[in-house]
């Protein structure tokens, strides 16, 4: 990895001149606050040398110019909800906070778009769109806390991706500060475009390694007035996830198909202080259907009921918000069971999700840790939560490495990948390098080198330069 210069007094003074004295932090408390994101394993923590909070694209650009002049690394940070160590300053240097850039600039109901700064919280965008009878379809489970810039940088998925696609499908254009400190608008508010390379799509999902997103024009959709949440309960995991292709083929076009195994049902129900039927033995599948017509909703409910029962559901219930509370609290609930855990984010073709969950659950039985699984089942995206429990650091590291050495090749053999939505961050750089096609990896590195010749923007993420 490239060696960087330390952040000297001269660099700090240059940063203060760029963003204002009150927005540059070097006190130990502030630095300590940003040593991690959602990562709980202290072996991955890195304390930055300075934290800056710019208030405009121009100030972000000035920070990048300073970073290039002095060769110090910059780690952009949204809300720090990354579960792949994406927002950790693994090479030290500057952590660049986006939280001051939090304005909604325009909501246009005729054109059906919203222009926002990168530091706006996702939930605020969702709510503001709903107030206008419109839908912003990006919906990661962390939407209460994460920022839209972080969602775009990671191409976040979430609960509605099965119907509307991931974050990259919700964005017309992005304003970006390049690694060398230029400001550029990429993309356009157009339904179609075949005019040169699609650079906005290259930036989206690049995890802050190719540019810093400062503003975005988001797509809005008509908000369906009728909605139904169904909780289908199964005691057989394969039958639970096997319902996905059946729903898709039946033309139900669900907004969400979320799966939780019984481990997650129990831990999250306990954490949420809620009890729904079959807490003791059920795996839950939440299916949401939204329509513009009440009769259509009724007929879809009937169809759903029939399909779930025909495919082995123990119970099919109309659900309320409690089921979503349980779903949203899944990750957090495991913290009570184990201070340290890791979240795998595997993605396979949708028709292989059931057999994958079964296979991995069987494999995990040979290891000394507890494993819970949940899935954005409609997207083929499986989250395997692995709990360290009482294992020593050495036992944990060894068991995890062996488990991944068994699981990752299996996932690739199915045509899958090691991240469906959380990104590679710094945590999965090693398997990324190992399992990615060599030519594909070379292309990625050449793009990075061309855009960031000094490798100062978010180094140590996605792959090693
Ligand atoms: C409880 C919980 C539930 C979650 N559920 C989901 C889910 O359903 N779907 C999902 O996809 N993810 C989920 N996540 C993961 C996480 O919330 C997402 O990856 C989210 O998009 C990160 O946004 P953030 O603002 O917190 O970004 P951060 O964590 O701060 O940063 C994430 C990455 O983006 C980069 N970055 C941040 N802002 C910018 C910017 N403006 N420009 C360029 N790069 C930037 C950072 O450098 C880092 O690499 C969940 C996390 C938690 C803790």
Coordinates of C-alpha atoms and ligand atoms in Angstrom, one line a residue:
X1 CA 0.0 0.0 0.0
X2 CA 1.2 3.5 -0.8
X3 CA 2.8 5.4 2.0
X4 CA 1.2 8.7 2.9
X5 CA 2.5 11.8 4.6
X6 CA 1.4 12.6 8.1
X7 CA -1.2 15.4 8.7
X8 CA 1.1 18.2 9.9
X9 CA 0.2 21.5 11.5
X10 CA 0.6 23.0 8.0
X11 CA -2.1 20.7 6.6
X12 CA -4.4 21.4 9.4
X13 CA -4.0 25.2 8.8
X14 CA -4.7 24.7 5.1
X15 CA -7.9 22.7 6.0
X16 CA -9.0 25.4 8.4
X17 CA -8.6 28.0 5.7
X18 CA -10.6 25.9 3.3
X19 CA -13.6 24.9 5.5
X20 CA -13.5 27.2 8.5
X21 CA -11.7 26.8 11.9
X22 CA -14.9 25.6 13.6
X23 CA -15.2 22.7 11.1
X24 CA -11.8 21.1 11.6
X25 CA -11.3 18.8 14.6
X26 CA -8.1 17.4 16.0
X27 CA -9.0 16.9 19.6
X28 CA -8.6 13.3 20.8
X29 CA -12.3 12.9 21.6
X30 CA -13.5 13.9 18.1
X31 CA -10.8 11.7 16.5
X32 CA -11.8 8.7 18.7
X33 CA -15.5 9.1 17.7
X34 CA -14.6 8.3 14.0
X35 CA -12.3 5.4 14.6
X36 CA -15.0 3.0 13.5
X37 CA -18.4 2.8 11.8
X38 CA -20.8 -0.1 12.6
X39 CA -17.8 -2.3 12.9
X40 CA -17.6 -3.9 16.4
X41 CA -14.3 -5.7 16.2
X42 CA -11.6 -3.4 17.5
X43 CA -8.9 -5.1 15.3
X44 CA -10.5 -3.1 12.4
X45 CA -10.5 0.3 14.1
X46 CA -8.3 3.2 12.9
X47 CA -8.2 6.7 14.4
X48 CA -8.0 9.5 11.8
X49 CA -5.5 12.3 12.2
X50 CA -8.0 15.1 11.5
X51 CA -11.8 15.3 10.9
X52 CA -13.3 18.0 8.6
X53 CA -16.9 18.9 7.9
X54 CA -17.1 20.9 4.7
X55 CA -20.3 22.8 3.9
X56 CA -20.3 22.9 0.1
X57 CA -19.0 21.1 -3.0
X58 CA -16.4 23.9 -3.3
X59 CA -15.1 23.2 0.2
X60 CA -15.0 19.5 -0.5
X61 CA -13.0 20.3 -3.7
X62 CA -10.6 22.5 -1.7
X63 CA -10.0 19.6 0.8
X64 CA -9.2 17.2 -2.1
X65 CA -6.7 19.7 -3.5
X66 CA -5.0 19.9 -0.2
X67 CA -5.0 16.1 0.1
X68 CA -3.2 15.9 -3.3
X69 CA -0.7 18.6 -2.5
X70 CA 0.4 17.0 0.8
X71 CA -0.4 13.4 -0.2
X72 CA -2.7 12.6 2.7
X73 CA -5.6 10.2 2.4
X74 CA -9.3 11.2 2.6
X75 CA -12.1 9.0 3.8
X76 CA -15.6 10.3 3.0
X77 CA -18.2 9.5 5.7
X78 CA -22.0 9.7 5.7
X79 CA -23.7 8.4 8.8
X80 CA -21.1 5.7 9.3
X81 CA -23.6 2.8 9.2
X82 CA -21.3 0.8 6.9
X83 CA -21.0 -2.8 7.9
X84 CA -18.0 -3.5 5.8
X85 CA -15.6 -0.9 7.4
X86 CA -16.3 1.4 4.4
X87 CA -16.2 4.6 6.5
X88 CA -13.0 3.7 8.5
X89 CA -9.9 5.7 7.7
X90 CA -7.7 2.6 7.3
X91 CA -4.7 4.6 6.1
X92 CA -5.2 7.4 8.6
X93 CA -5.3 11.0 7.3
X94 CA -8.6 13.0 6.9
X95 CA -12.1 11.9 7.7
X96 CA -14.5 14.0 5.6
X97 CA -17.9 14.4 7.1
X98 CA -20.9 15.0 4.8
X99 CA -23.4 15.8 7.5
X100 CA -23.4 19.6 7.1
X101 CA -24.5 19.3 3.5
X102 CA -28.1 18.5 4.5
X103 CA -30.4 20.6 2.4
X104 CA -33.3 19.4 0.2
X105 CA -32.8 21.9 -2.6
X106 CA -35.9 21.2 -4.7
X107 CA -39.0 18.9 -4.9
X108 CA -40.6 19.0 -8.3
X109 CA -43.9 17.2 -8.3
X110 CA -44.6 17.7 -12.0
X111 CA -41.2 16.6 -13.1
X112 CA -41.2 14.0 -10.3
X113 CA -37.7 14.5 -9.0
X114 CA -36.0 15.8 -5.9
X115 CA -32.6 17.5 -5.7
X116 CA -30.8 17.0 -2.5
X117 CA -27.4 17.5 -0.9
X118 CA -25.5 14.3 0.0
X119 CA -25.9 14.7 3.7
X120 CA -29.7 14.5 3.8
X121 CA -30.9 11.6 5.8
X122 CA -32.7 8.9 3.7
X123 CA -35.8 8.8 5.9
X124 CA -36.3 12.6 5.4
X125 CA -36.3 12.1 1.6
X126 CA -38.8 9.3 1.9
X127 CA -41.1 11.4 4.1
X128 CA -40.9 14.6 2.0
X129 CA -41.7 12.6 -1.1
X130 CA -44.7 10.9 0.7
X131 CA -46.0 14.3 1.8
X132 CA -46.4 15.1 -1.9
X133 CA -48.1 11.8 -2.7
X134 CA -44.9 10.5 -4.2
X135 CA -42.4 7.7 -3.5
X136 CA -38.7 7.7 -3.2
X137 CA -38.1 4.0 -3.7
X138 CA -34.7 3.6 -2.0
X139 CA -35.3 2.0 1.4
X140 CA -32.3 0.4 3.2
X141 CA -33.2 -0.9 6.7
X142 CA -30.9 1.8 8.1
X143 CA -32.9 4.6 6.4
X144 CA -33.6 6.3 9.8
X145 CA -29.9 7.0 10.2
X146 CA -28.0 6.7 6.9
X147 CA -27.4 9.6 4.5
X148 CA -28.3 9.6 0.8
X149 CA -24.7 10.2 -0.3
X150 CA -23.7 7.0 1.6
X151 CA -26.6 5.1 -0.1
X152 CA -25.5 6.2 -3.6
X153 CA -21.8 5.5 -2.8
X154 CA -22.7 1.9 -1.8
X155 CA -25.6 1.4 -4.2
X156 CA -27.6 0.5 -1.2
X157 CA -30.4 -2.0 -1.6
X158 CA -33.0 -2.7 1.0
X159 CA -36.6 -3.6 1.4
X160 CA -38.1 -2.4 -1.9
X161 CA -35.3 -3.4 -4.3
X162 CA -37.2 -6.5 -5.5
X163 CA -39.7 -4.2 -7.2
X164 CA -37.9 -0.9 -7.8
X165 CA -34.2 -1.9 -8.0
X166 CA -31.3 -0.6 -5.8
X167 CA -30.3 3.0 -5.2
X168 CA -28.6 3.3 -8.6
X169 CA -32.0 2.9 -10.2
X170 CA -33.4 5.9 -8.2
X171 CA -30.9 8.5 -9.3
X172 CA -30.9 10.7 -12.5
X173 CA -27.6 12.5 -11.8
X174 CA -25.0 13.2 -9.3
X175 CA -22.7 16.2 -8.6
X176 CA -19.3 14.8 -7.8
X177 CA -16.0 16.2 -6.5
X178 CA -13.3 14.2 -8.3
X179 CA -10.3 12.8 -6.4
X180 CA -8.2 15.6 -7.8
X181 CA -10.6 18.3 -6.7
X182 CA -12.8 19.2 -9.7
X183 CA -16.5 19.6 -9.5
X184 CA -18.6 17.9 -12.1
X185 CA -22.3 17.0 -12.7
X186 CA -22.7 13.5 -14.1
X187 CA -25.9 12.1 -15.7
X188 CA -29.0 14.1 -16.6
X189 CA -32.7 14.2 -15.8
X190 CA -33.6 12.1 -18.8
X191 CA -35.6 8.9 -19.3
X192 CA -33.0 7.7 -21.7
X193 CA -29.5 8.6 -22.8
X194 CA -26.9 7.1 -25.1
X195 CA -24.5 9.9 -25.1
X196 CA -21.0 8.7 -24.1
X197 CA -20.0 6.7 -21.1
X198 CA -22.4 6.3 -18.2
X199 CA -20.1 7.9 -15.6
X200 CA -22.8 8.5 -13.0
X201 CA -23.3 4.8 -12.8
X202 CA -19.6 4.2 -12.4
X203 CA -19.5 6.6 -9.4
X204 CA -22.6 4.9 -7.9
X205 CA -21.4 1.9 -5.9
X206 CA -17.8 2.9 -6.1
X207 CA -17.8 3.3 -2.3
X208 CA -16.2 6.8 -2.3
X209 CA -13.1 5.6 -4.2
X210 CA -13.7 7.5 -7.5
X211 CA -15.4 10.7 -6.3
X212 CA -17.2 12.4 -3.5
X213 CA -21.0 12.8 -4.1
X214 CA -22.1 16.2 -3.0
X215 CA -25.5 16.5 -4.6
X216 CA -28.0 14.2 -6.4
X217 CA -31.2 14.4 -8.5
X218 CA -33.4 11.6 -7.4
X219 CA -36.3 10.0 -9.2
X220 CA -39.7 10.0 -7.6
X221 CA -42.6 7.7 -8.4
X222 CA -46.3 7.8 -7.9
X223 CA -47.2 6.6 -4.4
X224 CA -49.5 3.5 -4.5
X225 CA -52.5 4.3 -2.2
X226 CA -53.2 0.6 -1.3
X227 CA -50.8 -1.5 0.6
X228 CA -50.8 -4.9 2.3
X229 CA -48.2 -6.6 4.5
X230 CA -48.5 -10.3 4.8
X231 CA -46.6 -12.4 7.3
X232 CA -46.2 -15.9 6.0
X233 CA -44.8 -18.3 8.6
X234 CA -42.9 -21.5 7.7
X235 CA -41.2 -24.1 9.8
X236 CA -39.2 -25.3 6.8
X237 CA -36.6 -22.8 5.6
X238 CA -36.4 -24.2 2.0
X239 CA -40.2 -23.8 1.6
X240 CA -40.0 -20.3 3.1
X241 CA -37.5 -19.0 0.6
X242 CA -38.8 -21.3 -2.2
X243 CA -41.9 -19.0 -2.3
X244 CA -39.9 -16.2 -4.0
X245 CA -39.8 -17.5 -7.6
X246 CA -43.4 -18.6 -7.2
X247 CA -44.5 -15.1 -6.3
X248 CA -42.5 -13.6 -9.1
X249 CA -43.9 -16.0 -11.7
X250 CA -47.4 -15.4 -10.5
X251 CA -47.0 -11.8 -11.6
X252 CA -47.7 -10.4 -8.1
X253 CA -44.9 -7.8 -8.4
X254 CA -44.3 -7.6 -4.6
X255 CA -42.6 -4.5 -3.2
X256 CA -40.8 -6.6 -0.5
X257 CA -40.1 -10.2 0.1
X258 CA -38.0 -10.4 3.3
X259 CA -37.0 -13.6 5.0
X260 CA -35.9 -14.1 8.7
X261 CA -34.8 -17.4 10.1
X262 CA -36.0 -18.4 13.6
X263 CA -32.7 -17.3 15.2
X264 CA -33.4 -13.7 14.0
X265 CA -37.1 -14.0 14.8
X266 CA -36.3 -14.8 18.4
X267 CA -33.5 -12.3 18.9
X268 CA -35.2 -9.4 17.2
X269 CA -38.6 -10.1 18.8
X270 CA -36.9 -10.1 22.2
X271 CA -35.0 -7.0 21.5
X272 CA -38.1 -5.3 20.2
X273 CA -40.2 -6.6 23.1
X274 CA -42.8 -8.0 20.6
X275 CA -44.3 -11.4 20.2
X276 CA -45.9 -12.6 17.0
X277 CA -47.2 -16.1 16.3
X278 CA -44.7 -19.0 16.0
X279 CA -41.9 -17.1 17.8
X280 CA -40.6 -20.4 19.1
X281 CA -40.3 -22.3 15.8
X282 CA -41.2 -20.1 12.8
X283 CA -39.2 -18.6 10.0
X284 CA -40.9 -15.4 8.8
X285 CA -41.4 -14.2 5.2
X286 CA -42.8 -10.6 5.0
X287 CA -44.5 -10.0 1.7
X288 CA -45.6 -6.5 0.8
X289 CA -47.9 -5.7 -2.1
X290 CA -48.9 -2.2 -3.2
X291 CA -51.6 -1.3 -5.8
X292 CA -53.4 1.7 -7.2
X293 CA -56.7 -0.1 -7.0
X294 CA -58.5 -1.6 -4.0
X295 CA -60.0 -4.6 -5.9
X296 CA -56.6 -5.5 -7.2
X297 CA -55.2 -5.5 -3.7
X298 CA -58.0 -7.9 -2.5
X299 CA -57.4 -10.2 -5.4
X300 CA -53.6 -10.2 -4.8
X301 CA -54.2 -11.0 -1.1
X302 CA -56.3 -14.0 -2.0
X303 CA -53.7 -15.1 -4.5
X304 CA -50.9 -14.7 -1.9
X305 CA -52.8 -16.7 0.7
X306 CA -53.4 -19.5 -1.8
X307 CA -49.8 -19.6 -3.0
X308 CA -48.2 -19.5 0.5
X309 CA -50.6 -22.2 1.8
X310 CA -50.0 -24.4 -1.2
X311 CA -46.3 -24.1 -0.6
X312 CA -46.2 -25.2 3.0
X313 CA -46.9 -22.1 5.0
X314 CA -47.9 -22.9 8.6
X315 CA -49.8 -19.6 8.9
X316 CA -50.5 -16.6 6.6
X317 CA -51.5 -13.5 8.4
X318 CA -52.2 -9.9 7.5
X319 CA -49.4 -8.0 9.3
X320 CA -48.9 -4.6 10.8
X321 CA -45.9 -2.4 11.5
X322 CA -44.7 -4.7 14.3
X323 CA -43.4 -7.1 11.8
X324 CA -41.3 -4.4 10.2
X325 CA -40.0 -3.3 13.6
X326 CA -38.8 -6.9 14.1
X327 CA -37.2 -6.9 10.7
X328 CA -35.5 -3.6 11.1
X329 CA -34.1 -4.5 14.5
X330 CA -32.5 -7.8 13.4
X331 CA -28.9 -6.6 13.1
X332 CA -28.9 -4.6 16.3
X333 CA -30.6 -7.4 18.3
X334 CA -27.6 -9.7 17.9
X335 CA -25.4 -7.2 19.7
X336 CA -27.0 -8.3 23.0
X337 CA -26.1 -11.9 22.3
X338 CA -22.5 -11.1 21.1
X339 CA -20.5 -7.9 21.3
X340 CA -18.6 -8.8 18.2
X341 CA -20.3 -10.2 15.1
X342 CA -19.8 -10.0 11.4
X343 CA -22.4 -9.6 8.7
X344 CA -21.9 -11.5 5.4
X345 CA -23.8 -10.0 2.5
X346 CA -23.9 -12.8 -0.1
X347 CA -25.9 -12.6 -3.3
X348 CA -26.9 -15.5 -5.6
X349 CA -29.3 -15.9 -8.5
X350 CA -32.8 -15.5 -7.0
X351 CA -33.8 -19.1 -7.9
X352 CA -30.8 -20.4 -5.8
X353 CA -31.5 -18.5 -2.6
X354 CA -33.4 -21.4 -0.9
X355 CA -30.8 -24.0 -1.5
X356 CA -28.0 -21.6 -0.6
X357 CA -29.5 -20.8 2.8
X358 CA -29.9 -24.5 3.4
X359 CA -26.4 -25.4 2.3
X360 CA -24.7 -22.6 4.3
X361 CA -26.8 -23.4 7.5
X362 CA -25.6 -27.0 7.2
X363 CA -21.9 -25.8 6.7
X364 CA -22.1 -23.5 9.6
X365 CA -23.0 -26.4 11.9
X366 CA -19.4 -27.5 11.7
X367 CA -18.1 -24.3 13.1
X368 CA -18.0 -23.1 16.8
X369 CA -20.1 -19.9 16.2
X370 CA -23.8 -19.1 16.1
X371 CA -25.2 -18.1 12.8
X372 CA -28.4 -16.3 12.0
X373 CA -29.7 -15.7 8.5
X374 CA -32.0 -13.2 6.9
X375 CA -32.5 -12.3 3.3
X376 CA -33.8 -9.7 1.0
X377 CA -35.1 -12.9 -0.6
X378 CA -36.7 -11.3 -3.6
X379 CA -33.2 -10.1 -4.6
X380 CA -31.3 -13.3 -3.9
X381 CA -29.4 -11.3 -1.2
X382 CA -28.6 -13.3 1.9
X383 CA -27.2 -11.7 5.2
X384 CA -25.5 -14.3 7.3
X385 CA -24.9 -12.9 10.8
X386 CA -22.0 -14.7 12.5
X387 CA -21.6 -14.2 16.3
X388 CA -18.3 -14.4 18.0
X389 CA -19.8 -15.2 21.4
X390 CA -17.2 -16.4 23.8
X391 CA -14.6 -17.4 21.3
X392 CA -11.0 -16.0 21.8
X393 CA -9.7 -13.7 19.1
X394 CA -7.6 -16.4 17.6
X395 CA -10.4 -19.0 17.6
X396 CA -12.7 -16.5 16.0
X397 CA -10.3 -15.4 13.3
X398 CA -9.4 -19.0 12.5
X399 CA -13.0 -20.3 12.3
X400 CA -14.1 -17.3 10.3
X401 CA -11.3 -17.7 7.8
X402 CA -12.0 -21.4 7.3
X403 CA -15.8 -20.7 7.0
X404 CA -15.2 -18.1 4.3
X405 CA -12.7 -20.3 2.5
X406 CA -15.5 -22.9 2.2
X407 CA -18.4 -20.5 1.5
X408 CA -17.0 -18.0 -0.9
X409 CA -16.0 -20.4 -3.7
X410 CA -19.4 -22.1 -3.3
X411 CA -21.1 -18.7 -3.8
X412 CA -19.0 -17.9 -6.9
X413 CA -19.7 -21.4 -8.3
X414 CA -23.4 -20.5 -8.3
X415 CA -22.7 -17.3 -10.2
X416 CA -23.0 -15.3 -7.0
X417 CA -20.8 -12.5 -5.4
X418 CA -19.6 -11.6 -1.9
X419 CA -21.6 -8.4 -1.6
X420 CA -25.1 -7.7 -2.7
X421 CA -25.5 -4.3 -1.2
X422 CA -23.1 -3.5 1.7
X423 CA -20.0 -3.1 -0.5
X424 CA -16.5 -4.5 -0.1
X425 CA -15.2 -1.7 2.2
X426 CA -11.9 -2.6 3.6
X427 CA -13.2 -5.8 5.3
X428 CA -13.6 -7.9 2.2
X429 CA -10.7 -6.6 0.1
X430 CA -8.8 -9.9 0.4
X431 CA -11.6 -12.1 -1.0
X432 CA -12.4 -9.4 -3.6
X433 CA -8.9 -9.6 -4.9
X434 CA -8.9 -13.4 -4.7
X435 CA -12.2 -14.2 -6.4
X436 CA -12.6 -11.4 -8.9
X437 CA -11.7 -12.2 -12.5
X438 CA -8.1 -10.9 -13.0
X439 CA -8.9 -8.8 -16.1
X440 CA -12.0 -7.3 -14.4
X441 CA -9.8 -6.4 -11.4
X442 CA -7.1 -4.9 -13.7
X443 CA -9.8 -2.7 -15.4
X444 CA -11.0 -1.5 -12.0
X445 CA -7.5 -0.6 -10.9
X446 CA -6.7 1.2 -14.2
X447 CA -9.9 3.3 -13.8
X448 CA -8.9 4.1 -10.2
X449 CA -5.4 5.1 -11.3
X450 CA -6.6 7.3 -14.1
X451 CA -9.0 9.2 -11.8
X452 CA -7.0 9.3 -8.6
X453 CA -3.3 9.3 -9.6
X454 CA -2.1 9.9 -6.0
X455 CA -4.5 7.3 -4.6
X456 CA -5.6 9.7 -1.9
X457 CA -9.4 9.1 -2.1
X458 CA -10.5 6.3 0.3
X459 CA -7.4 4.1 -0.2
X460 CA -7.6 0.5 1.1
X461 CA -11.2 0.1 0.0
X462 CA -12.7 -2.3 -2.6
X463 CA -9.1 -3.5 -3.6
X464 CA -5.5 -2.7 -2.9
X465 CA -3.6 -0.4 -5.3
Ligands
LIG1 C1 -29.1 -1.7 11.1 C2 -28.5 -1.6 9.7 C3 -29.3 -1.9 8.6 C4 -28.8 -1.9 7.3 N1 -29.6 -2.2 6.2 C5 -29.1 -2.1 5.0 C6 -30.0 -2.4 3.9 O1 -31.1 -2.8 4.0 N2 -29.5 -2.3 2.7 C7 -28.2 -1.8 2.4 O2 -27.8 -1.7 1.3 N3 -27.4 -1.5 3.5 C8 -27.8 -1.6 4.7 N4 -27.0 -1.2 5.8 C9 -25.6 -0.8 5.5 C10 -25.5 0.8 5.4 O3 -26.5 1.4 6.1 C11 -25.5 1.2 4.0 O4 -24.3 0.8 3.3 C12 -25.6 2.8 3.8 O5 -25.8 3.0 2.4 C13 -24.4 3.6 4.3 O6 -24.8 4.9 4.4 P1 -24.0 5.9 5.3 O7 -24.5 7.3 5.1 O8 -24.0 5.4 6.7 O9 -22.5 5.8 4.7 P2 -21.2 5.5 5.5 O10 -21.3 4.2 6.3 O11 -20.7 6.7 6.2 O12 -20.2 5.2 4.2 C14 -20.4 4.1 3.4 C15 -19.4 4.2 2.3 O13 -19.7 5.2 1.4 C16 -18.7 6.2 1.3 N5 -19.4 7.5 1.3 C17 -20.2 8.0 2.2 N6 -20.7 9.2 1.8 C18 -20.2 9.4 0.6 C19 -20.3 10.5 -0.3 N7 -21.1 11.5 -0.1 N8 -19.5 10.4 -1.5 C20 -18.7 9.4 -1.7 N9 -18.6 8.4 -0.8 C21 -19.3 8.4 0.3 C22 -17.8 6.0 2.5 O14 -16.5 6.3 2.3 C23 -17.9 4.5 2.7 O15 -17.1 3.8 1.8 C24 -27.4 -1.4 7.1 C25 -26.7 -1.0 8.2 C26 -27.2 -1.1 9.5 C27 -26.3 -0.7 10.6

